[in-house]
Structures are given as C-alpha cells and as structure tokens.
Amino acid sequence: MLSIFENICIKNKRRCLLCSLPHSENSELCRPCLEDLPWANLTCFQCGLPLNAQRSGYLCGQCLQHPPPYTNTTAAFLYLFPINALLPRLKSSRGLHHHHWMTDCLIRQINNRHQALPEILIPVPIHITRRITRGFNQSEWICRHLSQSLHIPTDYVSLTKVKASKAQAQLDSFNRRRNLKAHFRYQGPAYSHVAVIDDVMTTGTTAAAIAKTLLLAGVQQVDIWVLARTPEPDFLD
Ligand SMILES: [Zn+2]
Ligand SMILES: [Zn+2]
C-alpha cells in the first residue's frame, strides 16, 4: 500500500512511454528504457551502417570503393527492437506522439558528432495520393521538430515525388533502384549544404536517388538524417 506522500510523488512524475513506469527524467522515456535502445553508435560516417570499430567517423569498405552520392548519414538508432516495432506506428496518427522523443534522440546524436550543420532541411516527400490517404507526411513532422530545436529552416516545397512507386519493401535492390528512377523532382535553390530527413533508411536507395537529384540541381553537399538505419541482414549473426 503506497503512502499519501508516495502517491503524490508518483502523480507529479511522468510515465515512461515505453514501460509506463513513473520517472523523473527530463524526457518522455525513463533512463533504463533510454539506455536500452539500439543507439546507432560505431557506424560508417557515410552510409550509417554498423562498423567493427572502436569509434565512429570511419568509412566502411563499400563506401571506400563505391561512395554513395550523400556525404554523411546520421541516425538515432539501428532499426532493431523496439524501434522496428515503434517506427511503423509513426505512419498512422495513433503513433505520432513517438516522433517527438525519437527526434530528440536524433538531435542528441547530431550534437554529439560536432559536424557542420546544414543550411536547410528537406523532408523526403511522399506522393500526393499517399499524402491524401494518410493525411500527413511523417518526415515533415520530424523536420518541424528538428527545425525548432536546431534553428535550421526547412524547405517543404522544392523536392517533390512525381510518381507513386510500388511499395519499396516488396522489391529487391535492383528493382528498388528502377522503381525510384526519376521519381523525385527538385525545383529549388542550389543550397550549399542540405540534410534530407526521413524516418528510416533501409537500403539507402531512396537517399541516393534524392542526393543525386539535388547534386544535379547544383546543391553542393547532401547529408541524410534519419531516426533509424536498417543494418545489413547478417548484422546479428
Ligand atoms: Zn521505461
Ligand atoms: Zn559506409
């Protein structure tokens, strides 16, 4: 039986969004849940995949041999449990409250890396028909929070998706590239440094297609900022 004093303490505390226990952290998650998350540390500077290294900042063999068109990938988490269970919920209004603390975790990673910040943020666009059926673009929600916290403006209009593609998850990597070809159009300024914002980066195909489109339009540097990066299938073997 809790005393009146203990009950008042619990009422004044926040409840963790993951385990529902009361806590006094200045965060939506309690400290044990926060520390248990699959943070994307020790990853390749360029593509964001996990590295066998003692610290981040190095490039993986793939990026050394065939560098992608984007310069850097910064992710809050690897796309592993519980992130892989929570992130799909961001695509429905029921799960939108999770975008806030996940974006706070991305900001923590960005600040820890002490990299040059971009001039502008650009959300990965979704096709207009998907936007109408879903009612929102989750990448824009992430951008809005990043913009307010980091004081970097967002360009919501210059990059558009011009043709609805088949669901990427059902395709192999060759067909993913074909499916995305010429599906992004950029009609905006030749910014010096852009960060493209998305919820999850799976194979990097979308990121590469957008980076190529922006570089062709005169943008000088494209970085990718995502809530989660999917590791290669053999990562946990
Ligand atoms: Zn918790
Ligand atoms: Zn790499």
PDB file of C-alpha atoms and ligand atoms in Angstrom:
ATOM      1  CA  MET A   1       0.000   0.000   0.000  1.00  0.00           C
ATOM      2  CA  LEU A   2       1.534   3.348  -1.016  1.00  0.00           C
ATOM      3  CA  SER A   3       1.528   6.254   1.434  1.00  0.00           C
ATOM      4  CA  ILE A   4      -0.185   9.548   0.513  1.00  0.00           C
ATOM      5  CA  PHE A   5       3.293  11.075   0.098  1.00  0.00           C
ATOM      6  CA  GLU A   6       4.382   8.317  -2.339  1.00  0.00           C
ATOM      7  CA  ASN A   7       1.130   8.729  -4.286  1.00  0.00           C
ATOM      8  CA  ILE A   8       1.723  12.489  -4.646  1.00  0.00           C
ATOM      9  CA  CYS A   9       5.311  11.816  -5.830  1.00  0.00           C
ATOM     10  CA  ILE A  10       4.088   9.360  -8.462  1.00  0.00           C
ATOM     11  CA  LYS A  11       1.356  11.757  -9.641  1.00  0.00           C
ATOM     12  CA  ASN A  12       3.966  14.503 -10.154  1.00  0.00           C
ATOM     13  CA  LYS A  13       6.216  12.222 -12.183  1.00  0.00           C
ATOM     14  CA  ARG A  14       5.903  11.468 -15.880  1.00  0.00           C
ATOM     15  CA  ARG A  15       5.151   7.991 -17.074  1.00  0.00           C
ATOM     16  CA  CYS A  16       7.629   6.384 -19.460  1.00  0.00           C
ATOM     17  CA  LEU A  17       6.134   5.998 -22.949  1.00  0.00           C
ATOM     18  CA  LEU A  18       7.651   2.521 -23.295  1.00  0.00           C
ATOM     19  CA  CYS A  19       7.331   0.796 -19.894  1.00  0.00           C
ATOM     20  CA  SER A  20       4.654   3.079 -18.308  1.00  0.00           C
ATOM     21  CA  LEU A  21       6.613   3.353 -15.053  1.00  0.00           C
ATOM     22  CA  PRO A  22       6.775   6.774 -13.366  1.00  0.00           C
ATOM     23  CA  HIS A  23      10.129   8.565 -13.664  1.00  0.00           C
ATOM     24  CA  SER A  24      11.666  11.984 -13.091  1.00  0.00           C
ATOM     25  CA  GLU A  25      13.882  12.243 -16.209  1.00  0.00           C
ATOM     26  CA  ASN A  26      13.544  15.317 -18.399  1.00  0.00           C
ATOM     27  CA  SER A  27      12.489  13.010 -21.217  1.00  0.00           C
ATOM     28  CA  GLU A  28       9.461  11.033 -22.323  1.00  0.00           C
ATOM     29  CA  LEU A  29      11.317   7.790 -21.502  1.00  0.00           C
ATOM     30  CA  CYS A  30      12.778   6.540 -18.216  1.00  0.00           C
ATOM     31  CA  ARG A  31      16.551   6.200 -18.045  1.00  0.00           C
ATOM     32  CA  PRO A  32      16.698   2.349 -18.236  1.00  0.00           C
ATOM     33  CA  CYS A  33      14.467   2.320 -21.354  1.00  0.00           C
ATOM     34  CA  LEU A  34      16.505   5.139 -22.930  1.00  0.00           C
ATOM     35  CA  GLU A  35      19.807   3.364 -22.268  1.00  0.00           C
ATOM     36  CA  ASP A  36      18.472   0.043 -23.588  1.00  0.00           C
ATOM     37  CA  LEU A  37      17.595   1.428 -27.024  1.00  0.00           C
ATOM     38  CA  PRO A  38      19.666   0.247 -30.024  1.00  0.00           C
ATOM     39  CA  TRP A  39      21.605   3.509 -30.462  1.00  0.00           C
ATOM     40  CA  ALA A  40      23.347   3.877 -33.840  1.00  0.00           C
ATOM     41  CA  ASN A  41      26.854   4.326 -32.496  1.00  0.00           C
ATOM     42  CA  LEU A  42      30.022   2.995 -34.176  1.00  0.00           C
ATOM     43  CA  THR A  43      28.616   3.392 -37.674  1.00  0.00           C
ATOM     44  CA  CYS A  44      30.135   4.275 -41.053  1.00  0.00           C
ATOM     45  CA  PHE A  45      30.336   8.076 -41.386  1.00  0.00           C
ATOM     46  CA  GLN A  46      28.944   7.994 -44.914  1.00  0.00           C
ATOM     47  CA  CYS A  47      26.292   5.244 -45.126  1.00  0.00           C
ATOM     48  CA  GLY A  48      25.440   4.849 -41.432  1.00  0.00           C
ATOM     49  CA  LEU A  49      25.855   1.041 -41.350  1.00  0.00           C
ATOM     50  CA  PRO A  50      27.380  -0.529 -38.199  1.00  0.00           C
ATOM     51  CA  LEU A  51      31.185  -0.856 -38.258  1.00  0.00           C
ATOM     52  CA  ASN A  52      33.614  -3.121 -36.449  1.00  0.00           C
ATOM     53  CA  ALA A  53      35.410  -0.127 -34.986  1.00  0.00           C
ATOM     54  CA  GLN A  54      36.157   1.391 -31.606  1.00  0.00           C
ATOM     55  CA  ARG A  55      34.650   4.738 -32.548  1.00  0.00           C
ATOM     56  CA  SER A  56      32.521   6.372 -35.267  1.00  0.00           C
ATOM     57  CA  GLY A  57      33.877   8.574 -38.034  1.00  0.00           C
ATOM     58  CA  TYR A  58      35.389   5.897 -40.274  1.00  0.00           C
ATOM     59  CA  LEU A  59      34.164   4.665 -43.646  1.00  0.00           C
ATOM     60  CA  CYS A  60      33.116   1.085 -44.418  1.00  0.00           C
ATOM     61  CA  GLY A  61      34.761  -0.867 -47.264  1.00  0.00           C
ATOM     62  CA  GLN A  62      31.715  -0.403 -49.507  1.00  0.00           C
ATOM     63  CA  CYS A  63      31.809   3.411 -49.139  1.00  0.00           C
ATOM     64  CA  LEU A  64      35.582   3.468 -49.757  1.00  0.00           C
ATOM     65  CA  GLN A  65      35.150   1.506 -53.011  1.00  0.00           C
ATOM     66  CA  HIS A  66      31.824   2.886 -54.249  1.00  0.00           C
ATOM     67  CA  PRO A  67      30.957   6.050 -52.315  1.00  0.00           C
ATOM     68  CA  PRO A  68      27.256   6.955 -52.357  1.00  0.00           C
ATOM     69  CA  PRO A  69      26.285  10.466 -53.522  1.00  0.00           C
ATOM     70  CA  TYR A  70      25.488  11.651 -49.974  1.00  0.00           C
ATOM     71  CA  THR A  71      28.329  12.741 -47.675  1.00  0.00           C
ATOM     72  CA  ASN A  72      27.132  11.625 -44.249  1.00  0.00           C
ATOM     73  CA  THR A  73      24.358   9.580 -42.633  1.00  0.00           C
ATOM     74  CA  THR A  74      23.350  10.315 -39.048  1.00  0.00           C
ATOM     75  CA  ALA A  75      20.772   8.049 -37.393  1.00  0.00           C
ATOM     76  CA  ALA A  76      19.471   7.998 -33.848  1.00  0.00           C
ATOM     77  CA  PHE A  77      19.011   4.215 -33.794  1.00  0.00           C
ATOM     78  CA  LEU A  78      19.567   0.982 -35.628  1.00  0.00           C
ATOM     79  CA  TYR A  79      16.272  -0.425 -36.904  1.00  0.00           C
ATOM     80  CA  LEU A  80      16.102  -3.173 -34.265  1.00  0.00           C
ATOM     81  CA  PHE A  81      13.651  -3.908 -31.428  1.00  0.00           C
ATOM     82  CA  PRO A  82      11.870  -1.903 -30.043  1.00  0.00           C
ATOM     83  CA  ILE A  83      12.456   0.742 -32.735  1.00  0.00           C
ATOM     84  CA  ASN A  84      11.308  -1.604 -35.534  1.00  0.00           C
ATOM     85  CA  ALA A  85       8.038  -2.099 -33.639  1.00  0.00           C
ATOM     86  CA  LEU A  86       7.507   1.612 -32.930  1.00  0.00           C
ATOM     87  CA  LEU A  87       8.578   3.314 -36.154  1.00  0.00           C
ATOM     88  CA  PRO A  88       5.843   1.854 -38.403  1.00  0.00           C
ATOM     89  CA  ARG A  89       3.334   3.416 -35.970  1.00  0.00           C
ATOM     90  CA  LEU A  90       4.630   6.874 -36.954  1.00  0.00           C
ATOM     91  CA  LYS A  91       2.867   6.369 -40.263  1.00  0.00           C
ATOM     92  CA  SER A  92      -0.508   6.477 -38.523  1.00  0.00           C
ATOM     93  CA  SER A  93      -1.788   9.326 -36.376  1.00  0.00           C
ATOM     94  CA  ARG A  94      -2.035   6.915 -33.390  1.00  0.00           C
ATOM     95  CA  GLY A  95       1.758   6.677 -33.189  1.00  0.00           C
ATOM     96  CA  LEU A  96       2.698  10.257 -33.938  1.00  0.00           C
ATOM     97  CA  HIS A  97       3.478  11.042 -30.284  1.00  0.00           C
ATOM     98  CA  HIS A  98       6.547   8.765 -30.590  1.00  0.00           C
ATOM     99  CA  HIS A  99       8.158  11.007 -33.222  1.00  0.00           C
ATOM    100  CA  HIS A 100       8.932  13.642 -30.571  1.00  0.00           C
ATOM    101  CA  TRP A 101      11.248  11.659 -28.287  1.00  0.00           C
ATOM    102  CA  MET A 102      12.822   9.799 -31.221  1.00  0.00           C
ATOM    103  CA  THR A 103      13.651  13.135 -32.864  1.00  0.00           C
ATOM    104  CA  ASP A 104      15.122  14.322 -29.535  1.00  0.00           C
ATOM    105  CA  CYS A 105      17.394  11.248 -29.677  1.00  0.00           C
ATOM    106  CA  LEU A 106      18.425  12.146 -33.249  1.00  0.00           C
ATOM    107  CA  ILE A 107      19.278  15.674 -32.054  1.00  0.00           C
ATOM    108  CA  ARG A 108      21.426  14.119 -29.298  1.00  0.00           C
ATOM    109  CA  GLN A 109      23.370  12.137 -31.950  1.00  0.00           C
ATOM    110  CA  ILE A 110      23.761  15.219 -34.202  1.00  0.00           C
ATOM    111  CA  ASN A 111      25.088  17.307 -31.293  1.00  0.00           C
ATOM    112  CA  ASN A 112      27.461  14.520 -30.195  1.00  0.00           C
ATOM    113  CA  ARG A 113      29.076  14.378 -33.628  1.00  0.00           C
ATOM    114  CA  HIS A 114      30.089  18.059 -33.737  1.00  0.00           C
ATOM    115  CA  GLN A 115      29.684  18.172 -37.514  1.00  0.00           C
ATOM    116  CA  ALA A 116      28.993  21.251 -39.631  1.00  0.00           C
ATOM    117  CA  LEU A 117      25.232  21.778 -39.584  1.00  0.00           C
ATOM    118  CA  PRO A 118      23.349  22.109 -42.886  1.00  0.00           C
ATOM    119  CA  GLU A 119      21.928  25.331 -44.265  1.00  0.00           C
ATOM    120  CA  ILE A 120      18.491  23.783 -44.794  1.00  0.00           C
ATOM    121  CA  LEU A 121      16.438  20.657 -44.009  1.00  0.00           C
ATOM    122  CA  ILE A 122      14.416  18.885 -46.712  1.00  0.00           C
ATOM    123  CA  PRO A 123      11.906  16.134 -45.783  1.00  0.00           C
ATOM    124  CA  VAL A 124      11.690  13.052 -48.010  1.00  0.00           C
ATOM    125  CA  PRO A 125       8.446  13.728 -49.901  1.00  0.00           C
ATOM    126  CA  ILE A 126       5.629  11.239 -50.363  1.00  0.00           C
ATOM    127  CA  HIS A 127       3.417  11.170 -53.429  1.00  0.00           C
ATOM    128  CA  ILE A 128       0.346  13.393 -53.316  1.00  0.00           C
ATOM    129  CA  THR A 129      -2.077  10.434 -53.450  1.00  0.00           C
ATOM    130  CA  ARG A 130      -0.400   8.817 -50.425  1.00  0.00           C
ATOM    131  CA  ARG A 131      -0.404  12.150 -48.628  1.00  0.00           C
ATOM    132  CA  ILE A 132      -4.161  12.492 -49.167  1.00  0.00           C
ATOM    133  CA  THR A 133      -4.905   8.953 -47.920  1.00  0.00           C
ATOM    134  CA  ARG A 134      -2.547   9.193 -44.918  1.00  0.00           C
ATOM    135  CA  GLY A 135      -3.271  12.850 -44.168  1.00  0.00           C
ATOM    136  CA  PHE A 136       0.323  13.784 -43.331  1.00  0.00           C
ATOM    137  CA  ASN A 137       3.965  13.081 -44.159  1.00  0.00           C
ATOM    138  CA  GLN A 138       5.811  11.775 -41.076  1.00  0.00           C
ATOM    139  CA  SER A 139       9.151  13.162 -42.377  1.00  0.00           C
ATOM    140  CA  GLU A 140       7.660  16.671 -42.230  1.00  0.00           C
ATOM    141  CA  TRP A 141       6.752  16.112 -38.560  1.00  0.00           C
ATOM    142  CA  ILE A 142      10.342  15.135 -37.810  1.00  0.00           C
ATOM    143  CA  CYS A 143      11.604  18.177 -39.782  1.00  0.00           C
ATOM    144  CA  ARG A 144       9.358  20.550 -37.868  1.00  0.00           C
ATOM    145  CA  HIS A 145      10.766  19.399 -34.535  1.00  0.00           C
ATOM    146  CA  LEU A 146      14.387  19.434 -35.807  1.00  0.00           C
ATOM    147  CA  SER A 147      13.886  22.928 -37.263  1.00  0.00           C
ATOM    148  CA  GLN A 148      12.581  24.331 -33.977  1.00  0.00           C
ATOM    149  CA  SER A 149      15.289  22.726 -31.851  1.00  0.00           C
ATOM    150  CA  LEU A 150      18.309  23.337 -34.097  1.00  0.00           C
ATOM    151  CA  HIS A 151      17.124  26.663 -35.603  1.00  0.00           C
ATOM    152  CA  ILE A 152      17.626  25.435 -39.157  1.00  0.00           C
ATOM    153  CA  PRO A 153      14.906  26.327 -41.702  1.00  0.00           C
ATOM    154  CA  THR A 154      13.051  23.649 -43.678  1.00  0.00           C
ATOM    155  CA  ASP A 155      12.271  23.710 -47.398  1.00  0.00           C
ATOM    156  CA  TYR A 156       8.954  21.837 -47.725  1.00  0.00           C
ATOM    157  CA  VAL A 157       8.242  22.657 -51.376  1.00  0.00           C
ATOM    158  CA  SER A 158      11.279  22.285 -53.653  1.00  0.00           C
ATOM    159  CA  LEU A 159      11.581  18.481 -53.624  1.00  0.00           C
ATOM    160  CA  THR A 160       8.573  16.510 -54.833  1.00  0.00           C
ATOM    161  CA  LYS A 161       7.794  12.903 -55.613  1.00  0.00           C
ATOM    162  CA  VAL A 162       6.375  12.882 -59.106  1.00  0.00           C
ATOM    163  CA  LYS A 163       5.115   9.348 -59.497  1.00  0.00           C
ATOM    164  CA  ALA A 164       3.737   6.884 -56.982  1.00  0.00           C
ATOM    165  CA  SER A 165       6.100   3.917 -56.733  1.00  0.00           C
ATOM    166  CA  LYS A 166       5.229   0.360 -55.764  1.00  0.00           C
ATOM    167  CA  ALA A 167       5.780  -0.379 -52.069  1.00  0.00           C
ATOM    168  CA  GLN A 168       9.612  -0.497 -51.815  1.00  0.00           C
ATOM    169  CA  ALA A 169       9.575  -3.256 -49.191  1.00  0.00           C
ATOM    170  CA  GLN A 170       8.260  -5.787 -51.726  1.00  0.00           C
ATOM    171  CA  LEU A 171      11.152  -5.269 -54.187  1.00  0.00           C
ATOM    172  CA  ASP A 172      14.768  -6.463 -54.376  1.00  0.00           C
ATOM    173  CA  SER A 173      17.540  -3.838 -54.513  1.00  0.00           C
ATOM    174  CA  PHE A 174      17.763  -3.799 -58.355  1.00  0.00           C
ATOM    175  CA  ASN A 175      14.036  -3.211 -58.715  1.00  0.00           C
ATOM    176  CA  ARG A 176      14.092  -0.688 -55.867  1.00  0.00           C
ATOM    177  CA  ARG A 177      16.526   1.425 -57.903  1.00  0.00           C
ATOM    178  CA  ARG A 178      14.391   1.063 -61.043  1.00  0.00           C
ATOM    179  CA  ASN A 179      11.213   1.807 -59.115  1.00  0.00           C
ATOM    180  CA  LEU A 180      12.677   5.082 -57.824  1.00  0.00           C
ATOM    181  CA  LYS A 181      14.327   6.247 -61.040  1.00  0.00           C
ATOM    182  CA  ALA A 182      13.235   9.771 -61.971  1.00  0.00           C
ATOM    183  CA  HIS A 183      10.595   9.736 -59.239  1.00  0.00           C
ATOM    184  CA  PHE A 184      11.973  12.793 -57.452  1.00  0.00           C
ATOM    185  CA  ARG A 185      11.979  16.300 -58.894  1.00  0.00           C
ATOM    186  CA  TYR A 186      13.843  19.270 -57.403  1.00  0.00           C
ATOM    187  CA  GLN A 187      12.963  22.846 -58.312  1.00  0.00           C
ATOM    188  CA  GLY A 188      14.708  24.975 -55.707  1.00  0.00           C
ATOM    189  CA  PRO A 189      17.864  26.953 -54.809  1.00  0.00           C
ATOM    190  CA  ALA A 190      21.362  25.486 -55.219  1.00  0.00           C
ATOM    191  CA  TYR A 191      21.930  25.264 -51.461  1.00  0.00           C
ATOM    192  CA  SER A 192      25.478  24.747 -50.201  1.00  0.00           C
ATOM    193  CA  HIS A 193      24.564  22.051 -47.634  1.00  0.00           C
ATOM    194  CA  VAL A 194      21.287  20.140 -47.227  1.00  0.00           C
ATOM    195  CA  ALA A 195      20.182  17.491 -44.716  1.00  0.00           C
ATOM    196  CA  VAL A 196      17.486  15.188 -46.104  1.00  0.00           C
ATOM    197  CA  ILE A 197      15.162  13.967 -43.341  1.00  0.00           C
ATOM    198  CA  ASP A 198      13.364  10.610 -43.182  1.00  0.00           C
ATOM    199  CA  ASP A 199      12.066   8.225 -40.545  1.00  0.00           C
ATOM    200  CA  VAL A 200      14.024   5.146 -41.643  1.00  0.00           C
ATOM    201  CA  MET A 201      16.832   4.431 -44.142  1.00  0.00           C
ATOM    202  CA  THR A 202      16.638   0.831 -45.329  1.00  0.00           C
ATOM    203  CA  THR A 203      18.951   0.121 -48.299  1.00  0.00           C
ATOM    204  CA  GLY A 204      19.921   3.735 -48.994  1.00  0.00           C
ATOM    205  CA  THR A 205      18.283   3.624 -52.440  1.00  0.00           C
ATOM    206  CA  THR A 206      15.863   6.487 -51.738  1.00  0.00           C
ATOM    207  CA  ALA A 207      18.629   8.547 -50.105  1.00  0.00           C
ATOM    208  CA  ALA A 208      20.917   8.014 -53.119  1.00  0.00           C
ATOM    209  CA  ALA A 209      18.162   8.894 -55.630  1.00  0.00           C
ATOM    210  CA  ILE A 210      17.362  12.130 -53.779  1.00  0.00           C
ATOM    211  CA  ALA A 211      21.039  13.052 -53.266  1.00  0.00           C
ATOM    212  CA  LYS A 212      21.714  12.580 -56.993  1.00  0.00           C
ATOM    213  CA  THR A 213      18.700  14.747 -57.883  1.00  0.00           C
ATOM    214  CA  LEU A 214      19.846  17.536 -55.525  1.00  0.00           C
ATOM    215  CA  LEU A 215      23.507  17.409 -56.652  1.00  0.00           C
ATOM    216  CA  LEU A 216      22.433  17.590 -60.310  1.00  0.00           C
ATOM    217  CA  ALA A 217      20.479  20.744 -59.440  1.00  0.00           C
ATOM    218  CA  GLY A 218      23.621  22.393 -58.023  1.00  0.00           C
ATOM    219  CA  VAL A 219      23.387  21.543 -54.300  1.00  0.00           C
ATOM    220  CA  GLN A 220      26.967  21.106 -53.042  1.00  0.00           C
ATOM    221  CA  GLN A 221      26.577  18.680 -50.118  1.00  0.00           C
ATOM    222  CA  VAL A 222      23.773  16.327 -49.123  1.00  0.00           C
ATOM    223  CA  ASP A 223      23.621  14.625 -45.708  1.00  0.00           C
ATOM    224  CA  ILE A 224      20.990  12.121 -44.573  1.00  0.00           C
ATOM    225  CA  TRP A 225      19.405  12.381 -41.115  1.00  0.00           C
ATOM    226  CA  VAL A 226      17.076   9.553 -40.094  1.00  0.00           C
ATOM    227  CA  LEU A 227      15.503   8.235 -36.918  1.00  0.00           C
ATOM    228  CA  ALA A 228      16.712   4.715 -37.718  1.00  0.00           C
ATOM    229  CA  ARG A 229      19.135   2.918 -40.050  1.00  0.00           C
ATOM    230  CA  THR A 230      18.459  -0.708 -41.022  1.00  0.00           C
ATOM    231  CA  PRO A 231      21.598  -2.825 -40.504  1.00  0.00           C
ATOM    232  CA  GLU A 232      22.571  -5.476 -43.042  1.00  0.00           C
ATOM    233  CA  PRO A 233      20.647  -8.786 -42.639  1.00  0.00           C
ATOM    234  CA  ASP A 234      23.673 -10.635 -41.155  1.00  0.00           C
ATOM    235  CA  PHE A 235      24.343  -7.920 -38.523  1.00  0.00           C
ATOM    236  CA  LEU A 236      23.145 -10.003 -35.552  1.00  0.00           C
ATOM    237  CA  ASP A 237      24.611 -13.343 -36.788  1.00  0.00           C
TER     238      ASP A 237
HETATM  239 ZN    ZN B   1      10.703   2.978 -19.318  1.00  0.00          ZN
HETATM  240 ZN    ZN B   2      29.621   3.026 -45.465  1.00  0.00          ZN
END
